[in-house]
């Protein structure tokens, strides 16, 4: 028909119009036709119509949701014209619909199968027109739902021709729903509706990994294997399609514990994990900040950390986003219960509160707690079980390959601006820095930079910088070697000054006893290096005082070239209590520098 003017009216059959059609007289239009309604010069709306004998000719009836969407009032005159769909471009391939209870106060907590809902939707609204932003009402399982069309993707034209799909997805504003259209329901924000099945929320289909993230520019040197293990254990289930995770009955990991020597990258890794995930800004908490002098405040601080996650899970259920909480120095608040000397027992109640929040009666499935400590032996055992801090990862000292990565990261700026001399070989530096932690390697770079800058400072009556030479500043190999020998010493490396003092004048092989000790010592060192069956070899040197036992032990240790050599001597424990003596011996005999990936797991100490 040509464009004609008709008068808007109230729908005579059903004010909610569950068929989503405009209603007209049989004399005006036939059921199934599509019309364009022009309300103002710049506003057009497309409807599918159905005829009904009660409608007065010359009028077109709309339901309440339709009038609300199109801004129509009863009695308003509108221009009506035929609308023909181009089925090669306007058939709906996928339609994303926001859904909520029509009555907002409805508190029905039973889950609704989105797959059955999508099938019912196609049956009710097949061959009807839909527009982005359109509002309508949908009946399912004797419940009424309010729907809003959020996005429409056109069907690939090759599918309509019976050919293989090309995979192209084109957004359109107006589309025609057909039998093989895909319907995806997205739960409205703040809705109490619970959806299950595959045809549910876009949010669940989005990856949790930040799309702008580049794994190659993480800035974590020497921890590739550890990060790979953490990703496999903690994030694989979150990255995988949620419907498959539901079918497997898989639960997400809620806690990660990173432990190891100071300066090895625990905090850095936790910070990078927070940046990597497409989640909210992580809450970073230092352990001692939780404690408060007032009764009950420490426990309240723990509850506040989880309050946002609890509120969102109650509101959105499975659609809740991921909340990350990072505890630095976890051992400060999670010591073994029952061991505190304080009569208040505040540490015990803080641990109890944390246990109940991570994996208590009311479980939260939208949290990831990352704890960091260099004293895992102090942490309460209940926190370490699966379901709480399930993933325990030792962040050890970097191996030689890792040290090259770390040095490369910290010298990248200098290389970019040509401030690193050509004689600097990072592989050589990595070979010379056994048992250096990541923080110590960073300190080594800073020390070399300060040495290079100091060459261009004039220390006269005033401190001035030679600007002409400063423009040609370069950090060279000698700067690194000088800092390596004088400024930065590894906390868990060899104590060369101690054992070298015992063999200052060398060893005089005055007879067979000395030669036998040195030969047997070399044999035992080789056994320790090469045999997996004898990881611990103990040797006792006996003899009268001042016969050279300590010197021979120091010589054997030096020749072994083990990266970890420590001395336990009684003259260093004078005035110490029994407890402090035990702690000193424990620190020496339990080297934190152990790293099973390389030969740096070999150690030597002597008493």
mmCIF file of C-alpha atoms in Angstrom, residues 20-354:
data_model
loop_
_atom_site.group_PDB
_atom_site.id
_atom_site.type_symbol
_atom_site.label_atom_id
_atom_site.label_comp_id
_atom_site.label_asym_id
_atom_site.label_seq_id
_atom_site.Cartn_x
_atom_site.Cartn_y
_atom_site.Cartn_z
ATOM 1 C CA UNK A 20 4.897 -8.247 19.580
ATOM 2 C CA UNK A 21 2.689 -7.277 16.602
ATOM 3 C CA UNK A 22 0.809 -4.086 15.885
ATOM 4 C CA UNK A 23 -2.942 -4.827 15.444
ATOM 5 C CA UNK A 24 -4.962 -3.528 12.496
ATOM 6 C CA UNK A 25 -8.328 -4.037 10.850
ATOM 7 C CA UNK A 26 -8.693 -6.843 8.285
ATOM 8 C CA UNK A 27 -9.774 -4.179 5.747
ATOM 9 C CA UNK A 28 -6.471 -2.283 6.106
ATOM 10 C CA UNK A 29 -3.686 -4.921 6.207
ATOM 11 C CA UNK A 30 -3.204 -8.687 6.171
ATOM 12 C CA UNK A 31 -1.533 -10.538 9.052
ATOM 13 C CA UNK A 32 2.202 -11.072 8.633
ATOM 14 C CA UNK A 33 2.901 -7.884 6.719
ATOM 15 C CA UNK A 34 5.663 -5.524 7.875
ATOM 16 C CA UNK A 35 5.060 -1.783 8.092
ATOM 17 C CA UNK A 36 7.139 1.288 8.798
ATOM 18 C CA UNK A 37 5.590 3.716 11.289
ATOM 19 C CA UNK A 38 6.758 7.326 10.960
ATOM 20 C CA UNK A 39 5.997 9.311 14.100
ATOM 21 C CA UNK A 40 8.169 12.367 13.368
ATOM 22 C CA UNK A 41 10.225 13.329 10.299
ATOM 23 C CA UNK A 42 13.323 11.714 11.833
ATOM 24 C CA UNK A 43 11.823 8.716 13.641
ATOM 25 C CA UNK A 44 10.671 5.497 11.964
ATOM 26 C CA UNK A 45 9.792 2.186 13.600
ATOM 27 C CA UNK A 46 9.254 -1.172 11.891
ATOM 28 C CA UNK A 47 6.459 -3.494 13.101
ATOM 29 C CA UNK A 48 4.986 -6.767 11.987
ATOM 30 C CA UNK A 49 1.167 -6.540 11.970
ATOM 31 C CA UNK A 50 -1.706 -8.917 12.612
ATOM 32 C CA UNK A 51 -5.373 -8.301 11.843
ATOM 33 C CA UNK A 52 -8.248 -8.406 14.301
ATOM 34 C CA UNK A 53 -11.958 -7.844 13.713
ATOM 35 C CA UNK A 54 -12.398 -5.556 16.734
ATOM 36 C CA UNK A 55 -10.002 -2.883 15.422
ATOM 37 C CA UNK A 56 -11.673 0.099 13.768
ATOM 38 C CA UNK A 57 -10.563 0.651 10.154
ATOM 39 C CA UNK A 58 -8.095 3.508 9.851
ATOM 40 C CA UNK A 59 -6.531 2.845 13.248
ATOM 41 C CA UNK A 60 -3.471 0.855 14.256
ATOM 42 C CA UNK A 61 -3.297 -0.519 17.810
ATOM 43 C CA UNK A 62 -0.147 -0.817 19.928
ATOM 44 C CA UNK A 63 0.562 -2.434 23.271
ATOM 45 C CA UNK A 64 1.970 -0.557 26.254
ATOM 46 C CA UNK A 65 5.642 -1.662 25.655
ATOM 47 C CA UNK A 66 5.336 -0.712 21.970
ATOM 48 C CA UNK A 67 3.925 2.721 22.766
ATOM 49 C CA UNK A 68 6.652 3.260 25.362
ATOM 50 C CA UNK A 69 9.414 2.283 22.922
ATOM 51 C CA UNK A 70 8.125 4.332 19.971
ATOM 52 C CA UNK A 71 6.942 7.284 22.090
ATOM 53 C CA UNK A 72 3.340 6.953 20.862
ATOM 54 C CA UNK A 73 0.241 8.315 22.514
ATOM 55 C CA UNK A 74 -3.339 7.131 21.986
ATOM 56 C CA UNK A 75 -5.053 9.116 19.242
ATOM 57 C CA UNK A 76 -1.755 10.276 17.685
ATOM 58 C CA UNK A 77 -1.678 10.327 13.891
ATOM 59 C CA UNK A 78 1.179 8.335 12.281
ATOM 60 C CA UNK A 79 2.300 7.671 8.725
ATOM 61 C CA UNK A 80 2.128 3.963 7.827
ATOM 62 C CA UNK A 81 3.822 2.400 4.785
ATOM 63 C CA UNK A 82 4.829 -1.089 3.689
ATOM 64 C CA UNK A 83 8.313 -2.300 4.647
ATOM 65 C CA UNK A 84 10.020 -5.051 2.643
ATOM 66 C CA UNK A 85 12.946 -6.952 4.141
ATOM 67 C CA UNK A 86 16.023 -7.726 2.018
ATOM 68 C CA UNK A 87 16.410 -11.347 3.095
ATOM 69 C CA UNK A 88 19.969 -11.536 1.757
ATOM 70 C CA UNK A 89 21.062 -8.860 4.239
ATOM 71 C CA UNK A 90 18.423 -8.483 6.952
ATOM 72 C CA UNK A 91 17.756 -12.012 8.224
ATOM 73 C CA UNK A 92 18.855 -12.263 11.866
ATOM 74 C CA UNK A 93 21.856 -14.519 12.455
ATOM 75 C CA UNK A 94 22.166 -13.704 16.168
ATOM 76 C CA UNK A 95 20.149 -11.425 18.418
ATOM 77 C CA UNK A 96 21.362 -10.343 21.884
ATOM 78 C CA UNK A 97 18.503 -9.634 24.284
ATOM 79 C CA UNK A 98 18.608 -8.191 27.791
ATOM 80 C CA UNK A 99 16.099 -9.972 30.035
ATOM 81 C CA UNK A 100 14.599 -9.315 33.456
ATOM 82 C CA UNK A 101 11.410 -10.064 35.351
ATOM 83 C CA UNK A 102 8.606 -7.786 34.193
ATOM 84 C CA UNK A 103 7.773 -7.167 37.837
ATOM 85 C CA UNK A 104 11.052 -5.854 39.250
ATOM 86 C CA UNK A 105 10.163 -6.933 42.774
ATOM 87 C CA UNK A 106 9.961 -10.588 41.774
ATOM 88 C CA UNK A 107 12.373 -12.658 43.931
ATOM 89 C CA UNK A 108 12.110 -15.997 42.097
ATOM 90 C CA UNK A 109 15.492 -17.692 42.678
ATOM 91 C CA UNK A 110 14.825 -20.798 40.554
ATOM 92 C CA UNK A 111 17.107 -21.087 37.504
ATOM 93 C CA UNK A 112 15.676 -20.682 33.988
ATOM 94 C CA UNK A 113 17.047 -22.728 31.094
ATOM 95 C CA UNK A 114 18.147 -20.168 28.487
ATOM 96 C CA UNK A 115 18.275 -22.833 25.752
ATOM 97 C CA UNK A 116 14.579 -23.710 26.191
ATOM 98 C CA UNK A 117 13.839 -20.002 26.539
ATOM 99 C CA UNK A 118 15.553 -19.279 23.185
ATOM 100 C CA UNK A 119 13.581 -22.073 21.483
ATOM 101 C CA UNK A 120 10.304 -20.736 22.888
ATOM 102 C CA UNK A 121 11.228 -17.200 21.823
ATOM 103 C CA UNK A 122 11.741 -18.257 18.186
ATOM 104 C CA UNK A 123 8.386 -20.109 18.189
ATOM 105 C CA UNK A 124 6.518 -17.093 19.571
ATOM 106 C CA UNK A 125 8.164 -14.420 17.393
ATOM 107 C CA UNK A 126 9.096 -16.242 14.177
ATOM 108 C CA UNK A 127 9.029 -14.047 11.027
ATOM 109 C CA UNK A 128 8.608 -10.875 13.061
ATOM 110 C CA UNK A 129 10.615 -7.655 12.794
ATOM 111 C CA UNK A 130 13.036 -6.607 15.521
ATOM 112 C CA UNK A 131 14.952 -3.360 15.994
ATOM 113 C CA UNK A 132 17.912 -2.532 18.268
ATOM 114 C CA UNK A 133 16.524 -0.859 21.400
ATOM 115 C CA UNK A 134 13.062 -2.394 20.992
ATOM 116 C CA UNK A 135 11.108 -3.272 24.143
ATOM 117 C CA UNK A 136 8.735 -6.218 24.367
ATOM 118 C CA UNK A 137 7.181 -8.713 26.759
ATOM 119 C CA UNK A 138 7.885 -12.456 26.711
ATOM 120 C CA UNK A 139 6.001 -15.254 28.479
ATOM 121 C CA UNK A 140 7.913 -18.344 29.642
ATOM 122 C CA UNK A 141 6.961 -20.961 32.245
ATOM 123 C CA UNK A 142 3.934 -18.862 33.274
ATOM 124 C CA UNK A 143 6.229 -15.929 34.079
ATOM 125 C CA UNK A 144 6.346 -12.590 32.277
ATOM 126 C CA UNK A 145 9.717 -11.134 31.327
ATOM 127 C CA UNK A 146 10.626 -7.691 30.024
ATOM 128 C CA UNK A 147 13.026 -7.798 27.067
ATOM 129 C CA UNK A 148 15.199 -5.162 25.393
ATOM 130 C CA UNK A 149 16.975 -5.881 22.089
ATOM 131 C CA UNK A 150 20.639 -4.908 22.580
ATOM 132 C CA UNK A 151 22.327 -5.992 19.321
ATOM 133 C CA UNK A 152 21.527 -7.777 16.050
ATOM 134 C CA UNK A 153 23.939 -9.576 13.730
ATOM 135 C CA UNK A 154 22.915 -10.355 10.145
ATOM 136 C CA UNK A 155 22.912 -13.945 8.964
ATOM 137 C CA UNK A 156 25.737 -14.841 6.582
ATOM 138 C CA UNK A 157 24.257 -14.728 3.071
ATOM 139 C CA UNK A 158 26.211 -17.851 2.088
ATOM 140 C CA UNK A 159 24.197 -19.913 4.612
ATOM 141 C CA UNK A 160 20.954 -18.851 2.936
ATOM 142 C CA UNK A 161 22.351 -20.145 -0.359
ATOM 143 C CA UNK A 162 23.308 -23.511 1.165
ATOM 144 C CA UNK A 163 27.023 -22.752 1.018
ATOM 145 C CA UNK A 164 29.737 -22.919 3.683
ATOM 146 C CA UNK A 165 29.663 -19.959 6.079
ATOM 147 C CA UNK A 166 32.353 -17.328 5.559
ATOM 148 C CA UNK A 167 32.374 -16.301 9.224
ATOM 149 C CA UNK A 168 31.618 -12.627 8.524
ATOM 150 C CA UNK A 169 29.476 -10.899 11.158
ATOM 151 C CA UNK A 170 27.735 -7.646 10.259
ATOM 152 C CA UNK A 171 25.815 -5.515 12.757
ATOM 153 C CA UNK A 172 22.392 -4.304 11.598
ATOM 154 C CA UNK A 173 19.713 -2.124 13.201
ATOM 155 C CA UNK A 174 16.570 -3.894 11.878
ATOM 156 C CA UNK A 175 16.247 -7.618 11.222
ATOM 157 C CA UNK A 176 13.767 -10.417 10.548
ATOM 158 C CA UNK A 177 13.746 -13.335 12.995
ATOM 159 C CA UNK A 178 13.894 -16.732 11.238
ATOM 160 C CA UNK A 179 13.825 -20.314 12.423
ATOM 161 C CA UNK A 180 17.592 -20.804 12.607
ATOM 162 C CA UNK A 181 18.420 -17.464 14.241
ATOM 163 C CA UNK A 182 20.559 -17.655 17.388
ATOM 164 C CA UNK A 183 19.058 -16.009 20.480
ATOM 165 C CA UNK A 184 21.446 -14.983 23.285
ATOM 166 C CA UNK A 185 19.990 -13.753 26.561
ATOM 167 C CA UNK A 186 21.891 -11.289 28.734
ATOM 168 C CA UNK A 187 20.674 -10.820 32.285
ATOM 169 C CA UNK A 188 19.901 -7.178 33.093
ATOM 170 C CA UNK A 189 22.121 -5.403 35.598
ATOM 171 C CA UNK A 190 20.904 -5.675 39.224
ATOM 172 C CA UNK A 191 18.463 -8.422 38.206
ATOM 173 C CA UNK A 192 17.776 -11.352 40.545
ATOM 174 C CA UNK A 193 17.107 -13.636 37.548
ATOM 175 C CA UNK A 194 19.245 -16.794 37.314
ATOM 176 C CA UNK A 195 20.016 -18.205 33.848
ATOM 177 C CA UNK A 196 21.567 -21.575 32.998
ATOM 178 C CA UNK A 197 22.448 -23.129 29.656
ATOM 179 C CA UNK A 198 24.484 -22.081 26.624
ATOM 180 C CA UNK A 199 22.254 -19.295 25.277
ATOM 181 C CA UNK A 200 22.983 -17.022 28.215
ATOM 182 C CA UNK A 201 24.816 -13.769 28.829
ATOM 183 C CA UNK A 202 27.493 -12.244 26.700
ATOM 184 C CA UNK A 203 29.448 -11.584 29.883
ATOM 185 C CA UNK A 204 30.032 -15.277 30.468
ATOM 186 C CA UNK A 205 31.341 -15.637 26.926
ATOM 187 C CA UNK A 206 33.946 -12.914 27.283
ATOM 188 C CA UNK A 207 37.495 -13.874 28.151
ATOM 189 C CA UNK A 208 38.858 -12.778 31.510
ATOM 190 C CA UNK A 209 42.222 -12.013 29.927
ATOM 191 C CA UNK A 210 42.642 -8.341 29.124
ATOM 192 C CA UNK A 211 42.470 -8.060 25.296
ATOM 193 C CA UNK A 212 45.294 -5.486 25.285
ATOM 194 C CA UNK A 213 47.619 -7.762 27.263
ATOM 195 C CA UNK A 214 50.893 -8.808 25.675
ATOM 196 C CA UNK A 215 52.550 -11.792 27.351
ATOM 197 C CA UNK A 216 55.892 -10.923 25.743
ATOM 198 C CA UNK A 217 56.011 -7.561 27.544
ATOM 199 C CA UNK A 218 55.151 -8.805 31.005
ATOM 200 C CA UNK A 219 58.425 -7.656 32.571
ATOM 201 C CA UNK A 220 58.781 -10.860 34.617
ATOM 202 C CA UNK A 221 62.259 -12.233 33.982
ATOM 203 C CA UNK A 222 63.214 -15.798 34.823
ATOM 204 C CA UNK A 223 59.736 -16.832 35.958
ATOM 205 C CA UNK A 224 58.287 -18.215 32.719
ATOM 206 C CA UNK A 225 57.761 -21.731 34.093
ATOM 207 C CA UNK A 226 56.232 -20.496 37.349
ATOM 208 C CA UNK A 227 53.827 -18.180 35.526
ATOM 209 C CA UNK A 228 52.879 -20.981 33.131
ATOM 210 C CA UNK A 229 52.103 -23.289 36.078
ATOM 211 C CA UNK A 230 50.048 -20.598 37.822
ATOM 212 C CA UNK A 231 48.081 -19.926 34.643
ATOM 213 C CA UNK A 232 47.376 -23.650 34.147
ATOM 214 C CA UNK A 233 46.208 -24.203 37.713
ATOM 215 C CA UNK A 234 44.396 -20.961 38.494
ATOM 216 C CA UNK A 235 43.086 -19.511 35.223
ATOM 217 C CA UNK A 236 42.479 -22.365 32.761
ATOM 218 C CA UNK A 237 38.995 -22.994 34.183
ATOM 219 C CA UNK A 238 38.162 -19.267 34.004
ATOM 220 C CA UNK A 239 39.295 -18.921 30.375
ATOM 221 C CA UNK A 240 37.454 -22.054 29.186
ATOM 222 C CA UNK A 241 33.832 -21.669 27.969
ATOM 223 C CA UNK A 242 31.648 -21.497 31.104
ATOM 224 C CA UNK A 243 29.021 -23.941 29.854
ATOM 225 C CA UNK A 244 31.660 -26.677 29.505
ATOM 226 C CA UNK A 245 33.052 -25.832 32.955
ATOM 227 C CA UNK A 246 29.526 -26.227 34.362
ATOM 228 C CA UNK A 247 29.094 -29.600 32.663
ATOM 229 C CA UNK A 248 32.386 -30.818 34.164
ATOM 230 C CA UNK A 249 31.364 -29.659 37.633
ATOM 231 C CA UNK A 250 34.676 -27.826 37.854
ATOM 232 C CA UNK A 251 35.266 -25.251 40.601
ATOM 233 C CA UNK A 252 37.595 -22.310 40.147
ATOM 234 C CA UNK A 253 40.779 -21.990 42.174
ATOM 235 C CA UNK A 254 40.253 -19.335 44.853
ATOM 236 C CA UNK A 255 43.740 -18.877 46.262
ATOM 237 C CA UNK A 256 47.379 -18.710 45.181
ATOM 238 C CA UNK A 257 50.311 -18.660 47.613
ATOM 239 C CA UNK A 258 53.608 -17.299 46.292
ATOM 240 C CA UNK A 259 56.606 -17.956 48.538
ATOM 241 C CA UNK A 260 60.362 -17.726 48.232
ATOM 242 C CA UNK A 261 63.386 -15.620 49.165
ATOM 243 C CA UNK A 262 63.063 -11.820 49.349
ATOM 244 C CA UNK A 263 63.564 -9.993 46.060
ATOM 245 C CA UNK A 264 62.703 -12.888 43.741
ATOM 246 C CA UNK A 265 59.611 -11.363 42.143
ATOM 247 C CA UNK A 266 56.609 -12.445 44.251
ATOM 248 C CA UNK A 267 55.095 -8.973 44.445
ATOM 249 C CA UNK A 268 55.927 -8.282 40.799
ATOM 250 C CA UNK A 269 54.174 -11.464 39.672
ATOM 251 C CA UNK A 270 51.074 -10.690 41.741
ATOM 252 C CA UNK A 271 50.979 -7.165 40.303
ATOM 253 C CA UNK A 272 51.261 -8.473 36.730
ATOM 254 C CA UNK A 273 48.533 -11.073 37.315
ATOM 255 C CA UNK A 274 46.238 -8.240 38.407
ATOM 256 C CA UNK A 275 47.039 -6.273 35.224
ATOM 257 C CA UNK A 276 46.632 -9.317 32.995
ATOM 258 C CA UNK A 277 43.099 -10.155 34.096
ATOM 259 C CA UNK A 278 40.104 -8.342 32.657
ATOM 260 C CA UNK A 279 38.777 -7.784 36.162
ATOM 261 C CA UNK A 280 38.382 -5.005 38.699
ATOM 262 C CA UNK A 281 41.371 -3.212 40.132
ATOM 263 C CA UNK A 282 42.956 -5.634 42.634
ATOM 264 C CA UNK A 283 42.753 -4.785 46.325
ATOM 265 C CA UNK A 284 46.351 -4.798 47.581
ATOM 266 C CA UNK A 285 46.725 -5.198 51.350
ATOM 267 C CA UNK A 286 49.885 -5.395 53.449
ATOM 268 C CA UNK A 287 49.401 -7.978 56.186
ATOM 269 C CA UNK A 288 50.137 -5.689 59.163
ATOM 270 C CA UNK A 289 47.555 -3.126 57.933
ATOM 271 C CA UNK A 290 44.774 -5.571 58.820
ATOM 272 C CA UNK A 291 45.589 -5.542 62.528
ATOM 273 C CA UNK A 292 43.884 -2.970 64.748
ATOM 274 C CA UNK A 293 44.153 -2.234 68.469
ATOM 275 C CA UNK A 294 40.359 -2.217 68.956
ATOM 276 C CA UNK A 295 38.540 -5.482 69.650
ATOM 277 C CA UNK A 296 36.837 -6.872 66.543
ATOM 278 C CA UNK A 297 38.254 -4.268 64.134
ATOM 279 C CA UNK A 298 40.862 -6.636 62.662
ATOM 280 C CA UNK A 299 38.159 -9.146 61.753
ATOM 281 C CA UNK A 300 35.982 -6.325 60.367
ATOM 282 C CA UNK A 301 38.870 -5.278 58.084
ATOM 283 C CA UNK A 302 38.912 -8.801 56.618
ATOM 284 C CA UNK A 303 35.138 -8.693 56.034
ATOM 285 C CA UNK A 304 35.399 -5.324 54.275
ATOM 286 C CA UNK A 305 37.822 -6.817 51.734
ATOM 287 C CA UNK A 306 35.228 -9.400 50.684
ATOM 288 C CA UNK A 307 32.139 -7.165 50.991
ATOM 289 C CA UNK A 308 32.064 -6.052 47.331
ATOM 290 C CA UNK A 309 32.448 -9.630 46.058
ATOM 291 C CA UNK A 310 29.669 -10.865 48.368
ATOM 292 C CA UNK A 311 27.278 -8.095 47.347
ATOM 293 C CA UNK A 312 27.897 -8.663 43.630
ATOM 294 C CA UNK A 313 27.513 -12.440 43.888
ATOM 295 C CA UNK A 314 24.159 -12.028 45.649
ATOM 296 C CA UNK A 315 23.046 -9.588 42.949
ATOM 297 C CA UNK A 316 24.433 -11.215 39.791
ATOM 298 C CA UNK A 317 25.146 -14.804 40.801
ATOM 299 C CA UNK A 318 27.287 -16.672 38.281
ATOM 300 C CA UNK A 319 27.570 -13.530 36.157
ATOM 301 C CA UNK A 320 29.577 -11.704 38.795
ATOM 302 C CA UNK A 321 32.976 -10.411 37.711
ATOM 303 C CA UNK A 322 36.259 -11.569 39.229
ATOM 304 C CA UNK A 323 37.469 -9.821 42.403
ATOM 305 C CA UNK A 324 41.199 -10.055 43.204
ATOM 306 C CA UNK A 325 42.591 -9.556 46.727
ATOM 307 C CA UNK A 326 46.389 -9.501 47.152
ATOM 308 C CA UNK A 327 47.904 -10.052 50.619
ATOM 309 C CA UNK A 328 51.541 -9.002 50.952
ATOM 310 C CA UNK A 329 53.407 -10.392 53.985
ATOM 311 C CA UNK A 330 50.642 -12.910 54.630
ATOM 312 C CA UNK A 331 52.570 -14.474 57.527
ATOM 313 C CA UNK A 332 51.941 -11.303 59.587
ATOM 314 C CA UNK A 333 48.248 -12.159 60.027
ATOM 315 C CA UNK A 334 47.989 -15.887 59.316
ATOM 316 C CA UNK A 335 50.323 -17.466 61.844
ATOM 317 C CA UNK A 336 49.617 -20.918 63.226
ATOM 318 C CA UNK A 337 46.657 -20.696 65.595
ATOM 319 C CA UNK A 338 47.388 -21.350 69.264
ATOM 320 C CA UNK A 339 51.037 -20.268 69.055
ATOM 321 C CA UNK A 340 50.619 -16.561 69.876
ATOM 322 C CA UNK A 341 51.929 -15.287 73.199
ATOM 323 C CA UNK A 342 49.224 -12.595 73.363
ATOM 324 C CA UNK A 343 46.232 -13.283 75.596
ATOM 325 C CA UNK A 344 43.858 -11.538 73.184
ATOM 326 C CA UNK A 345 44.223 -14.215 70.503
ATOM 327 C CA UNK A 346 43.636 -11.594 67.794
ATOM 328 C CA UNK A 347 45.746 -13.498 65.232
ATOM 329 C CA UNK A 348 43.641 -16.629 65.737
ATOM 330 C CA UNK A 349 40.349 -14.817 65.129
ATOM 331 C CA UNK A 350 41.748 -13.079 62.030
ATOM 332 C CA UNK A 351 42.744 -16.474 60.608
ATOM 333 C CA UNK A 352 39.287 -17.856 61.447
ATOM 334 C CA UNK A 353 37.609 -14.942 59.667
ATOM 335 C CA UNK A 354 39.795 -15.375 56.569
#
